[in-house]
Tab-separated table of C-alpha atoms and ligand atoms in Angstrom:
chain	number	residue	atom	x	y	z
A	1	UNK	CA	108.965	114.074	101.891
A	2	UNK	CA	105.403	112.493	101.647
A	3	UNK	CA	104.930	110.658	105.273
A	4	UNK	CA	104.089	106.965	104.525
A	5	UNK	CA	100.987	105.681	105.881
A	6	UNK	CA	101.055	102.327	107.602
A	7	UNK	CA	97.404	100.996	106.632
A	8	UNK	CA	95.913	98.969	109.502
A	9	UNK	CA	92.111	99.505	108.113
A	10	UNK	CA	91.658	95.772	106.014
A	11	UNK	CA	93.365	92.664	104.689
A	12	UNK	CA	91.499	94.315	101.343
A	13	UNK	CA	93.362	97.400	101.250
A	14	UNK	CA	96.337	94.619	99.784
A	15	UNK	CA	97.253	94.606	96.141
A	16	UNK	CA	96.680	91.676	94.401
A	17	UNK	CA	99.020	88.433	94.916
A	18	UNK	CA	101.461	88.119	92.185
A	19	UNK	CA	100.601	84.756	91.489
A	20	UNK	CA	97.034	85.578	91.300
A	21	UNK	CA	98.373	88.042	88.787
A	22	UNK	CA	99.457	85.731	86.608
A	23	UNK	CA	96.615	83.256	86.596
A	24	UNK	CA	94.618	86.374	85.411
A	25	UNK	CA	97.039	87.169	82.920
A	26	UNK	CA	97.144	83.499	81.514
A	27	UNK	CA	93.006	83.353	81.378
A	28	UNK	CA	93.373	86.810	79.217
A	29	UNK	CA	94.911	84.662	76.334
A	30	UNK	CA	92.281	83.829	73.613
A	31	UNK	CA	88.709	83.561	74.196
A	32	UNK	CA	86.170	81.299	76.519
A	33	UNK	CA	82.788	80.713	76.756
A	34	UNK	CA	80.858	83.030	79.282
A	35	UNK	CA	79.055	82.278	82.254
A	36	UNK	CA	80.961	79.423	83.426
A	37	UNK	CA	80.928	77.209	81.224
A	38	UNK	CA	84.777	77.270	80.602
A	39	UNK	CA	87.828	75.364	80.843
A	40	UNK	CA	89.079	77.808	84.113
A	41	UNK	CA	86.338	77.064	85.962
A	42	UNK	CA	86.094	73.337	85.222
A	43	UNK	CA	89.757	73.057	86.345
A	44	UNK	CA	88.457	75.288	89.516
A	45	UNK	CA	85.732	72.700	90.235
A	46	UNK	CA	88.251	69.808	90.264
A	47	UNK	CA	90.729	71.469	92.851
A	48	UNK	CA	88.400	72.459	94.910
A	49	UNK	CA	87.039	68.940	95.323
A	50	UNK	CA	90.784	67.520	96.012
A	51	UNK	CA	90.767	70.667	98.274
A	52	UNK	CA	87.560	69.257	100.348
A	53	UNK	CA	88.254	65.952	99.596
A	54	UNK	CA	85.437	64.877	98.233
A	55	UNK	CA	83.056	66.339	95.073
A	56	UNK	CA	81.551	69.774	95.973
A	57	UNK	CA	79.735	71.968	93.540
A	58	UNK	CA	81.572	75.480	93.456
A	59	UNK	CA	80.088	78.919	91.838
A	60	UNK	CA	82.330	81.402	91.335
A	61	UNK	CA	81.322	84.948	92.992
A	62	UNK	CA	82.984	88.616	93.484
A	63	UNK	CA	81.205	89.375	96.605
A	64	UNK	CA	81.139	88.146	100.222
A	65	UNK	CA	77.999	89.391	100.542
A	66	UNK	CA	76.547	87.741	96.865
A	67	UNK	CA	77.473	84.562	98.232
A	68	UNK	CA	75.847	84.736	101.889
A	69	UNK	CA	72.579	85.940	100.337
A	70	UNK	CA	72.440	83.182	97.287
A	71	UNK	CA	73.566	80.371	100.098
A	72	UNK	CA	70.800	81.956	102.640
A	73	UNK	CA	68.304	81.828	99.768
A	74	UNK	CA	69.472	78.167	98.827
A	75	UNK	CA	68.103	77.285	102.091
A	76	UNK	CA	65.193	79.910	102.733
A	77	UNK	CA	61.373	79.071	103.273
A	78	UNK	CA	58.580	81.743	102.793
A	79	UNK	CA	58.611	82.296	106.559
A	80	UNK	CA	61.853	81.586	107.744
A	81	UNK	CA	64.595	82.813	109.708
A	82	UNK	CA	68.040	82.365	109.807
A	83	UNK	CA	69.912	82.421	113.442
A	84	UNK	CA	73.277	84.006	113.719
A	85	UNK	CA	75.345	85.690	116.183
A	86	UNK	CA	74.039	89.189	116.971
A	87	UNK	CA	77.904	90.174	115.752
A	88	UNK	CA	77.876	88.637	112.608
A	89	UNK	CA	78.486	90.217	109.270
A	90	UNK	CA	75.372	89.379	107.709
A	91	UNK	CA	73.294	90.829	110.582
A	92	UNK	CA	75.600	94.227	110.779
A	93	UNK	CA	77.470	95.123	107.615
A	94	UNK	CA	75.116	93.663	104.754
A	95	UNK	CA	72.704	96.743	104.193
A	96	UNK	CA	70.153	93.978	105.008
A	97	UNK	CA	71.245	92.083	101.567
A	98	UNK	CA	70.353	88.386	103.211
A	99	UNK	CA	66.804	89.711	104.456
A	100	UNK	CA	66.757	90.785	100.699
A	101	UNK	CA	67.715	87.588	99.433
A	102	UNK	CA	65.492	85.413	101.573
A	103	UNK	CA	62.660	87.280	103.059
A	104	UNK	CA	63.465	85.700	106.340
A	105	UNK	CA	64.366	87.280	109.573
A	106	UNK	CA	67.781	87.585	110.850
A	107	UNK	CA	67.140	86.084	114.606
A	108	UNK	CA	70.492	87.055	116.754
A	109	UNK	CA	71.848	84.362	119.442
A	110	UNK	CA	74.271	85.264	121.796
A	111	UNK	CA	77.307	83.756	123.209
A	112	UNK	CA	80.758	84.979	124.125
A	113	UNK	CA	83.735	85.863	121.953
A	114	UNK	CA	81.234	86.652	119.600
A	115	UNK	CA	80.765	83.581	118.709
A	116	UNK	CA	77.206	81.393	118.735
A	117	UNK	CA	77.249	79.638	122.059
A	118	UNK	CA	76.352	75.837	122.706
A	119	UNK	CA	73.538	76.689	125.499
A	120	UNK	CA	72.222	79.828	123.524
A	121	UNK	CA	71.925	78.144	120.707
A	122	UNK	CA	69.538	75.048	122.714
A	123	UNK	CA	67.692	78.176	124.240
A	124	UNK	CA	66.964	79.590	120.931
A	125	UNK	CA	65.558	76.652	119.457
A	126	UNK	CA	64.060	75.426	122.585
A	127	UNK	CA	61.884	78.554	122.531
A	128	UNK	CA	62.114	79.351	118.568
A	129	UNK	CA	58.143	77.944	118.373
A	130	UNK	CA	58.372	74.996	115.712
A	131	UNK	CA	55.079	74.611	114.369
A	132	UNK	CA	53.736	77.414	115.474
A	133	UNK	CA	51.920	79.822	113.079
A	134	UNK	CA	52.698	82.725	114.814
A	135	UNK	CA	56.083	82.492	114.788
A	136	UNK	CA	58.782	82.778	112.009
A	137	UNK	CA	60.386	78.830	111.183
A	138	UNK	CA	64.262	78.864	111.715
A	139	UNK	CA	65.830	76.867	108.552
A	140	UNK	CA	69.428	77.997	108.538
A	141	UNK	CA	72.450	78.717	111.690
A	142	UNK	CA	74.789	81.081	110.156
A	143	UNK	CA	78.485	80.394	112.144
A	144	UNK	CA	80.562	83.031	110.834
A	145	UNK	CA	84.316	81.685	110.667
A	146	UNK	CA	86.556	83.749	111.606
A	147	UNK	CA	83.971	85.618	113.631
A	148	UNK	CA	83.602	89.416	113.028
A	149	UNK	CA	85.923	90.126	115.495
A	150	UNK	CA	88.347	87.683	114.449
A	151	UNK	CA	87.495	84.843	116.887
A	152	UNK	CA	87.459	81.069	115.856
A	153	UNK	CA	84.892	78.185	116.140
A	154	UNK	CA	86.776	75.298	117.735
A	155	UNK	CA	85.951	72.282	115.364
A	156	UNK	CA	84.467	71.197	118.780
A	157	UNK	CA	82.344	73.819	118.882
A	158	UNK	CA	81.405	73.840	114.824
A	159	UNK	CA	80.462	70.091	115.198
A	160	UNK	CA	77.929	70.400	118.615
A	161	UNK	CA	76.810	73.734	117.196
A	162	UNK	CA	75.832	71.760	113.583
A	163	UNK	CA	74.230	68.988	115.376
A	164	UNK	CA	71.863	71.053	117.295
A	165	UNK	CA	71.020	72.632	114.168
A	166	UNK	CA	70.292	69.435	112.028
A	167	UNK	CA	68.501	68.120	114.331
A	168	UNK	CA	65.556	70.771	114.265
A	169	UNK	CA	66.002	70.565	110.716
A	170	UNK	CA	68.119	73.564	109.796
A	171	UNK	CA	70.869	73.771	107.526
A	172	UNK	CA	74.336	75.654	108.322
A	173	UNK	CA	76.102	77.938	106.313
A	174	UNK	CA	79.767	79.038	107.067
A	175	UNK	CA	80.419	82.724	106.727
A	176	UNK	CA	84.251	82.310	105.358
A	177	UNK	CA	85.680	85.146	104.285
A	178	UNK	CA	88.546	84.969	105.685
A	179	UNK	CA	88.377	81.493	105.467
A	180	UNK	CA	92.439	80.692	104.750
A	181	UNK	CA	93.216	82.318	108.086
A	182	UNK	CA	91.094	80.095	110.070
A	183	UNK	CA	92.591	76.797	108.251
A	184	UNK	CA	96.014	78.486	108.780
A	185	UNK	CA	95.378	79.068	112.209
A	186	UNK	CA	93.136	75.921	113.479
A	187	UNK	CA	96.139	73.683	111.939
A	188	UNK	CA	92.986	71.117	109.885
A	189	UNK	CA	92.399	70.504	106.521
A	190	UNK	CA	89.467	72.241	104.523
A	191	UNK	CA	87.299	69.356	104.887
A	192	UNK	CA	87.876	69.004	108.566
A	193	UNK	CA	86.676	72.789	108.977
A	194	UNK	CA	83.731	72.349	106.519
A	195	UNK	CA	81.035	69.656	105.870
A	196	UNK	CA	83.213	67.090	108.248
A	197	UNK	CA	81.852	69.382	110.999
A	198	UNK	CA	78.369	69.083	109.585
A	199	UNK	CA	78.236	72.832	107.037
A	200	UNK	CA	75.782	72.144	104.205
A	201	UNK	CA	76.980	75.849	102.473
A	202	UNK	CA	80.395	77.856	102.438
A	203	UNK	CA	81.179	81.291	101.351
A	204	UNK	CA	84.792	80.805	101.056
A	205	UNK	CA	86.487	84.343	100.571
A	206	UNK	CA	89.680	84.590	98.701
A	207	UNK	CA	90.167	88.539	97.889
A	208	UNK	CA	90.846	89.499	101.804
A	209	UNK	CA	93.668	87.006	101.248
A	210	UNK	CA	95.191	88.824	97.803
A	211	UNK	CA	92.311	88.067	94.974
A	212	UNK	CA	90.920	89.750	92.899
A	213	UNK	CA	87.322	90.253	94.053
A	214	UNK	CA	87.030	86.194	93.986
A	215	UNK	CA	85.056	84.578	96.084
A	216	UNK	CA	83.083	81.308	96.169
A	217	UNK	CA	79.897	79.483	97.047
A	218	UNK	CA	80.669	75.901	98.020
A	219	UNK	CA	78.091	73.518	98.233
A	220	UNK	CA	78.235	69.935	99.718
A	221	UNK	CA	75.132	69.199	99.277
A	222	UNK	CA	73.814	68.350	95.311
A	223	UNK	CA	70.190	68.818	95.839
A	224	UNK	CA	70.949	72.233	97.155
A	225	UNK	CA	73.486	73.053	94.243
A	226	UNK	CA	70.754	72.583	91.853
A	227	UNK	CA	68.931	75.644	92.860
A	228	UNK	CA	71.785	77.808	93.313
A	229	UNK	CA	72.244	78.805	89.156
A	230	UNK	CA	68.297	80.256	89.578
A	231	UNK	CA	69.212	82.296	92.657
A	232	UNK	CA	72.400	83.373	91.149
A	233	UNK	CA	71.386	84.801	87.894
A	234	UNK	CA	67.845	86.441	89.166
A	235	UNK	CA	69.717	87.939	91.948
A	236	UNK	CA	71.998	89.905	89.697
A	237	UNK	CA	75.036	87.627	90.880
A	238	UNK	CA	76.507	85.250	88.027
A	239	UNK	CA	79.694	86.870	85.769
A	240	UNK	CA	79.540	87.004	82.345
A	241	UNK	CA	84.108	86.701	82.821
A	242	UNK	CA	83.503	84.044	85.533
A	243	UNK	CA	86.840	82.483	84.292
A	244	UNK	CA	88.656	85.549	85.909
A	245	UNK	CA	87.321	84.643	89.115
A	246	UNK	CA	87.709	80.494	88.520
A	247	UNK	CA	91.494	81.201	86.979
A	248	UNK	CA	92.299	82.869	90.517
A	249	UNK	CA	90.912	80.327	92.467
A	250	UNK	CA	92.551	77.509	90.794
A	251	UNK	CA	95.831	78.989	91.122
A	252	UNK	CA	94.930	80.042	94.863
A	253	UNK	CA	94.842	76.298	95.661
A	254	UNK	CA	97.023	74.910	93.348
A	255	UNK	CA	99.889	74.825	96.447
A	256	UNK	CA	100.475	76.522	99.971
A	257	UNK	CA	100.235	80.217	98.378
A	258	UNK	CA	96.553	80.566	100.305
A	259	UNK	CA	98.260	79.208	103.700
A	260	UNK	CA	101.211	80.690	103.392
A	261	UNK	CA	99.208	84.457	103.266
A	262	UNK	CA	97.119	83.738	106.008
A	263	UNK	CA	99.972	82.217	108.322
A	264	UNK	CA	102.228	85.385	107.671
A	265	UNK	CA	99.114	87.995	108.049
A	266	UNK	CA	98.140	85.503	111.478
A	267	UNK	CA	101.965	86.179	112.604
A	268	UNK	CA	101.837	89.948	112.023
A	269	UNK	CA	98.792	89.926	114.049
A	270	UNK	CA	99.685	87.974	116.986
A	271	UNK	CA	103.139	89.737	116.985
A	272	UNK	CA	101.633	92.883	116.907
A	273	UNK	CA	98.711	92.401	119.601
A	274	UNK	CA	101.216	90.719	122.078
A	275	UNK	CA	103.140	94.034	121.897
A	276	UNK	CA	100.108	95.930	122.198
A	277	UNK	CA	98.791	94.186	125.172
A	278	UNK	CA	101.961	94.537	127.318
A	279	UNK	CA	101.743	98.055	128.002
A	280	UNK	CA	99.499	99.300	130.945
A	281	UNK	CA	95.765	100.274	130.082
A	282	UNK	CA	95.708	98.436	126.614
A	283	UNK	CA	92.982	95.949	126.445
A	284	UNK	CA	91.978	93.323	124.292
A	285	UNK	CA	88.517	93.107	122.817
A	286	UNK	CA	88.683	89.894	122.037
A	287	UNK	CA	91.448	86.791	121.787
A	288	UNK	CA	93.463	87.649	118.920
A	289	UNK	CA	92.977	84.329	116.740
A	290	UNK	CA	93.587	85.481	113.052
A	291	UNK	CA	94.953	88.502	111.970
A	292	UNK	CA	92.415	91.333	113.336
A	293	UNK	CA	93.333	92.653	116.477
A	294	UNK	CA	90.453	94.661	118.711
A	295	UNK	CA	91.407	97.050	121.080
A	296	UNK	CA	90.362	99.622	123.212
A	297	UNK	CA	93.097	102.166	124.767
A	298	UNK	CA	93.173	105.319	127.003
A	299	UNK	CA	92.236	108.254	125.526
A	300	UNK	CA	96.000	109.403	125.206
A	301	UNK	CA	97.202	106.861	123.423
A	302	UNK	CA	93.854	106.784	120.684
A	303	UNK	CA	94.991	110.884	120.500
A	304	UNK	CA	98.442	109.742	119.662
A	305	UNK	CA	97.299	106.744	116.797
A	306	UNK	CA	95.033	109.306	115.316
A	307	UNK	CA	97.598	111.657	114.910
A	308	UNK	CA	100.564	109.479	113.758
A	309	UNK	CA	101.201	107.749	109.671
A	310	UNK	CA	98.407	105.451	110.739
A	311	UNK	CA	95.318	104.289	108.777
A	312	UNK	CA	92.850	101.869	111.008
A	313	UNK	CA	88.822	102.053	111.507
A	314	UNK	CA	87.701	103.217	114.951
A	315	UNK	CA	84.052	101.145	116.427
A	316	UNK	CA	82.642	103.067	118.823
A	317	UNK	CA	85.304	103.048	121.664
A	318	UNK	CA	87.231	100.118	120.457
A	319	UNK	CA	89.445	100.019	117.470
A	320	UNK	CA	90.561	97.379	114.702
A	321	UNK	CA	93.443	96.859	113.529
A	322	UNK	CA	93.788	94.507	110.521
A	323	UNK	CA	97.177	92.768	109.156
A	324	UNK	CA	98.312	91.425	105.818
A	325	UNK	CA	100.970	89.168	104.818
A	326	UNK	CA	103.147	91.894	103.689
A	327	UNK	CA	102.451	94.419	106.544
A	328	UNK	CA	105.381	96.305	106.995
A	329	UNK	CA	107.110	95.334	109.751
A	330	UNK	CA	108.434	99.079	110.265
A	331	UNK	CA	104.954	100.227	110.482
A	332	UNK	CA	103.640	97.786	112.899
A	333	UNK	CA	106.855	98.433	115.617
A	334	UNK	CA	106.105	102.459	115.060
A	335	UNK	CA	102.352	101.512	115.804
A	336	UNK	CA	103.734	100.207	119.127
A	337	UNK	CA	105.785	102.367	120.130
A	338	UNK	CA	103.594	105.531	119.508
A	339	UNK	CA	101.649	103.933	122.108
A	340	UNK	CA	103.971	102.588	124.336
A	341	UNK	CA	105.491	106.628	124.006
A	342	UNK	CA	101.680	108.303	124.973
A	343	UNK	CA	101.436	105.879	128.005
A	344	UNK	CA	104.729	107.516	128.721
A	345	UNK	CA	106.328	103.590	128.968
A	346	UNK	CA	110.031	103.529	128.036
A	347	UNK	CA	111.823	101.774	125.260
B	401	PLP	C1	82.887	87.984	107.664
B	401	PLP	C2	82.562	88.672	106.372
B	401	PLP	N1	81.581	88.201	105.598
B	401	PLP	C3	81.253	88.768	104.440
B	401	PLP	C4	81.912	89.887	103.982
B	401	PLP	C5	81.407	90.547	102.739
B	401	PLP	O1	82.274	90.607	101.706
B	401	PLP	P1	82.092	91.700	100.541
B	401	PLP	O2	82.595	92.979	101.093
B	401	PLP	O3	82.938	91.134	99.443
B	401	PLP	O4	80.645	91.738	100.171
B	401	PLP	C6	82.967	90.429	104.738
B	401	PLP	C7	83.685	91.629	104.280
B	401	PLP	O5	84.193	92.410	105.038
B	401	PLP	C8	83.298	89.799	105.972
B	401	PLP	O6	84.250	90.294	106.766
């Protein structure tokens, strides 16, 4: 019998939502105009602004990483820099694609939970040298939400951290790929968790959440929107099928189905990690806030995960484990007790 492997690795190792299915299935009737300029996306546009509750400017995207260089290079000046946390995807696991996009330097700030911190953040601008010639001009604080390492901005925080920001003249983006489990877990609306907290630019990820390689670039600001086409198409980033990505995202929003993911994946997680973190030697990275859970465990019990039906990415000591809505619950109980069993704790 062929061992099932219980895949911990990524929210994208999912198939994709049956609903999501049929949206694409419905857009593959007939013909559309390309580029955009089609029904699917129209009808995309007008949820999303009931979605943020208010007009916003959406392009449809298939990459995470497409939309956090074309919303860096929205804001970019010839010799600029963007501030993030030292964590964040776009300083770690972008191959350098917003450097690429901008030209600017990626300036780390620290802070705990891997998250930008309030006083950092004053430090770093305090000393950033505005006006100085020597020194690279911050334009842009990237606040990736949910962080890295699955942390959360408080809206608190999001709001102080934006007003420092605007008020030396950057602009912020939100890093959301995983943006439905931070609105699933925070309990707010979109808007509260967007430009209501002061974000100019959001890369909203749907396919970690069961899409289809759809993602977006929300923009709630029009002057910015108008450059965005320019950016898009010369860097290699607008679809030719863009109503395959706008038919997905329509139906994504069209009710709870983008909650209800993220809220079940967020359960698995929290179940899982509570488990986890009850047995002696097992320690949390980091809170457990969405549904990645970071830990790092005696040597015996990393021996035992390795060798069991278990798929997950090791970082260096640490290691991730990642839930979806449909993660089986069989596989996460065997996770736990293969542990609990090497730490030699009983049932
Ligand atoms: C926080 C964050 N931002 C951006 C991305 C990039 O997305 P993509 O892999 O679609 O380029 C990811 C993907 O893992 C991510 O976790």
């Amino acid at each position: 019998m062929i061992q099932p492997v219980y895949d911990f690795r990524s929210d994208n190792v999912a198939g994709v939502a049956p609903e999501l299915m049929e949206a694409l299935q419905a857009a593959n009737l007939g013909t559309a105009a390309p580029y955009g300029d089609d029904d699917y996306t129209r009808a995309m546009q007008r949820r999303f602004s009931e979605l943020f509750e208010r007009p916003v400017t959406v392009f449809p995207m298939s990459t995470g990483t497409g939309a956090n260089g074309v919303a860096l290079a929205a804001l970019a000046s010839a010799y600029g820099s963007v501030l993030c946390h030292p964590t964040a995807h776009i300083n770690v696991y972008e191959c350098g694609a917003p450097e690429l996009f901008t030209g600017a330097k990626l300036v780390g700030v620290g802070g705990g939970d891997f998250k930008v911190g309030e006083k950092e953040l004053a430090a770093a601008l305090a000393s950033a040298g505005f006006g100085n010639p020597t020194r690279v001009q911050p334009f842009a604080l990237n606040l990736t939400q949910p962080t890295d390492f699955g942390t959360l901005y408080s809206l608190q925080e999001l709001r102080t951290l934006s007003e420092l920001a605007h008020a030396r003249g950057l602009r912020v983006h939100m890093d959301g790929a995983r943006f439905a489990n931070a609105v699933a877990a925070l309990g707010c609306s979109a808007a509260e968790l967007t430009w209501r907290c002061g974000v100019d630019l959001l890369s909203l990820g749907a396919t970690k959440n069961g899409a289809l390689n759809a993602e977006a670039l929300v923009v709630f600001d029009e002057a910015l929107a108008a450059r965005i086409p320019y950016l898009m198409k010369r860097g290699g980033q607008v679809l030719s099928k863009a109503r395959f990505v706008s038919a997905q995202l329509e139906r994504y929003f069209a009710d709870e189905l983008w909650l209800r993911r993220a809220q079940a994946a967020n359960r698995n997680a929290a179940g899982l990690a509570e488990r986890l973190a009850s047995l002696p030697g097992v320690e949390l990275v980091a809170p457990v806030q969405v549904n990645m859970i970071f830990l790092r465990l005696p040597q015996r019990a990393l021996a035992a995960l390795r060798s069991g039906p278990f798929a997950f990415y090791e970082l260096g000591e640490d290691i991730r484990l990642v839930c979806r809505d449909d993660q089986e619950p069989e596989g996460m109980s065997r996770l736990y007790d293969c542990v609990r069993a090497a730490l030699g704790v009983r049932s």
